[in-house]
Coordinates of C-alpha atoms and ligand atoms in Angstrom, one line a residue:
M1 CA 0.0 0.2 -0.3
Y2 CA 3.1 2.8 0.8
K3 CA 7.1 2.8 1.3
Y4 CA 8.5 5.1 3.4
T5 CA 11.8 5.7 4.8
E6 CA 12.4 7.8 8.6
V7 CA 14.2 11.0 7.3
A8 CA 14.5 11.7 10.9
D9 CA 13.8 11.4 14.3
N10 CA 9.5 10.6 13.9
K11 CA 9.2 12.1 10.3
Y12 CA 8.0 9.4 7.7
V13 CA 8.1 10.7 4.2
L14 CA 5.7 7.8 2.5
S15 CA 4.7 7.3 -1.1
L16 CA 1.6 6.0 -1.6
D17 CA 1.0 2.3 -4.3
N18 CA -0.6 3.6 -7.6
H19 CA -4.6 3.3 -7.2
V20 CA -4.6 2.8 -3.2
E21 CA -7.1 5.4 -1.3
I22 CA -5.2 7.6 0.7
C23 CA -6.8 7.8 4.2
T24 CA -7.2 4.4 4.3
A25 CA -3.1 4.2 3.3
L26 CA -2.5 6.6 5.5
K27 CA -4.6 5.2 8.9
A28 CA -3.0 1.5 8.1
F29 CA 0.5 3.6 8.0
C30 CA -0.7 5.4 11.3
I31 CA -1.7 2.3 13.1
E32 CA 1.5 0.7 12.4
K33 CA 3.8 2.7 13.7
E34 CA 0.9 3.2 16.3
I35 CA 0.8 7.5 16.4
Y36 CA -2.0 8.6 17.5
A37 CA -0.7 12.7 17.7
G38 CA 0.7 14.0 14.5
S39 CA 0.9 16.3 11.2
I40 CA 0.7 15.0 7.2
T41 CA 1.1 17.1 4.5
G42 CA 0.9 15.9 1.5
L43 CA 0.8 16.4 -2.8
G44 CA 0.4 13.9 -5.0
A45 CA -2.6 13.3 -8.3
I46 CA -5.6 11.3 -7.7
N47 CA -8.3 10.6 -10.6
Q48 CA -11.9 10.0 -8.0
A49 CA -12.1 11.6 -4.9
T50 CA -14.8 12.4 -2.4
F51 CA -14.5 15.7 -0.3
R52 CA -17.0 17.2 2.4
F53 CA -18.7 20.2 3.3
L54 CA -20.1 20.9 6.9
D55 CA -23.4 22.2 7.1
P56 CA -23.1 24.2 10.1
A57 CA -26.9 24.7 10.2
I58 CA -27.3 20.7 10.3
K59 CA -24.7 20.0 12.0
Q60 CA -23.8 17.7 9.1
Y61 CA -22.0 16.4 6.2
V62 CA -22.7 16.4 2.4
D63 CA -20.5 14.8 0.3
K64 CA -19.5 15.4 -3.4
T65 CA -17.2 12.9 -5.2
F66 CA -15.9 13.8 -8.6
E67 CA -14.1 11.4 -11.1
E68 CA -11.5 12.9 -13.7
Q69 CA -7.9 13.8 -12.9
M70 CA -6.9 16.2 -10.1
E71 CA -3.6 17.6 -9.0
I72 CA -3.2 17.3 -5.4
T73 CA -2.5 21.0 -4.8
N74 CA -2.2 20.3 -0.9
L75 CA -2.7 17.2 1.6
T76 CA -3.0 19.3 5.5
G77 CA -3.8 16.8 7.5
N78 CA -3.5 15.8 11.5
I79 CA -3.7 12.7 13.5
S80 CA -5.3 12.0 17.3
Q81 CA -7.1 9.5 18.8
S82 CA -10.8 8.4 17.8
P83 CA -13.2 9.9 20.5
D84 CA -14.2 6.4 21.6
N85 CA -10.9 4.0 20.8
P86 CA -7.6 5.9 21.9
V87 CA -6.2 3.4 20.5
D88 CA -7.7 3.8 17.0
P89 CA -5.5 6.8 15.1
Y90 CA -8.2 9.4 13.8
L91 CA -7.3 11.2 10.7
H92 CA -9.0 14.8 9.9
I93 CA -7.9 16.0 6.5
H94 CA -8.2 18.4 4.5
I95 CA -7.3 18.9 0.5
T96 CA -7.2 21.5 -2.2
A97 CA -6.7 19.6 -6.3
S98 CA -6.9 21.6 -9.0
R99 CA -8.3 19.8 -12.7
R100 CA -7.7 20.1 -15.8
D101 CA -8.7 23.5 -16.7
Y102 CA -6.2 24.3 -13.1
S103 CA -9.4 25.6 -11.5
C104 CA -9.2 24.1 -7.7
I105 CA -11.8 22.4 -5.7
G106 CA -11.5 20.7 -2.2
G107 CA -12.7 20.3 1.3
H108 CA -12.8 17.4 3.7
L109 CA -11.6 14.4 2.6
L110 CA -13.7 11.6 2.9
S111 CA -11.1 9.7 0.9
A112 CA -8.9 9.8 -2.3
R113 CA -7.5 7.2 -4.8
V114 CA -3.9 7.9 -6.2
N115 CA -3.7 7.6 -10.3
G116 CA 0.2 8.3 -10.5
A117 CA 2.4 9.4 -7.4
C118 CA 1.0 10.4 -3.7
E119 CA 4.4 11.5 -1.8
L120 CA 3.5 12.4 1.9
L121 CA 5.6 13.4 4.9
V122 CA 3.9 12.3 8.2
E123 CA 5.2 14.0 11.9
D124 CA 5.0 11.0 15.4
F125 CA 4.8 13.6 18.1
A126 CA 6.3 11.6 19.6
D127 CA 7.6 12.6 22.6
S128 CA 4.3 14.7 23.4
H129 CA 0.8 13.7 25.1
A130 CA -1.3 11.5 22.5
I131 CA -4.6 13.6 21.6
G132 CA -7.9 12.8 22.1
R133 CA -11.0 14.2 21.0
R134 CA -14.4 14.6 21.9
F135 CA -17.9 15.2 21.0
D136 CA -19.0 18.7 20.7
E137 CA -22.7 19.0 20.8
E138 CA -22.3 23.3 19.8
T139 CA -20.5 22.5 16.5
G140 CA -21.5 18.8 15.7
L141 CA -17.5 18.1 15.3
N142 CA -15.2 15.5 17.7
L143 CA -13.0 18.8 18.1
Y144 CA -9.4 18.5 20.1
Q145 CA -9.3 17.6 24.1
F146 CA -6.8 18.9 26.1
Ligands
FE201 FE1 -12.7 18.9 8.5

């Protein structure tokens, strides 16, 4: 699903295999390395993706799927613990992707399929505490819990 190298203490460069789903691969990597607090940045190319938009009025995500070749012009995310299972890595990822006409779309990333390359930097905040989350009634979000 991926290849990786540790480039510095707790910093990993990942190269995802072609056609894998990005969130699935990242979650598998976090499980392998037991990462429960960290950050993710990346770029690459995809040909299928589902983005989410949180509608604050109804506190629900609206999902939309795009089936076209796109460049990942930015992928930014964080890693914490799932609200209901501290040993389950919780990924929160946002993405901007550019289309053939150079316009961009983006949102909260639900899934995206690599078509070409996907190169990521994952930093494990291993020396700090794991970071938890708790459901927040007001926003309808699983917010950080410090
Ligand atoms: Fe989000």
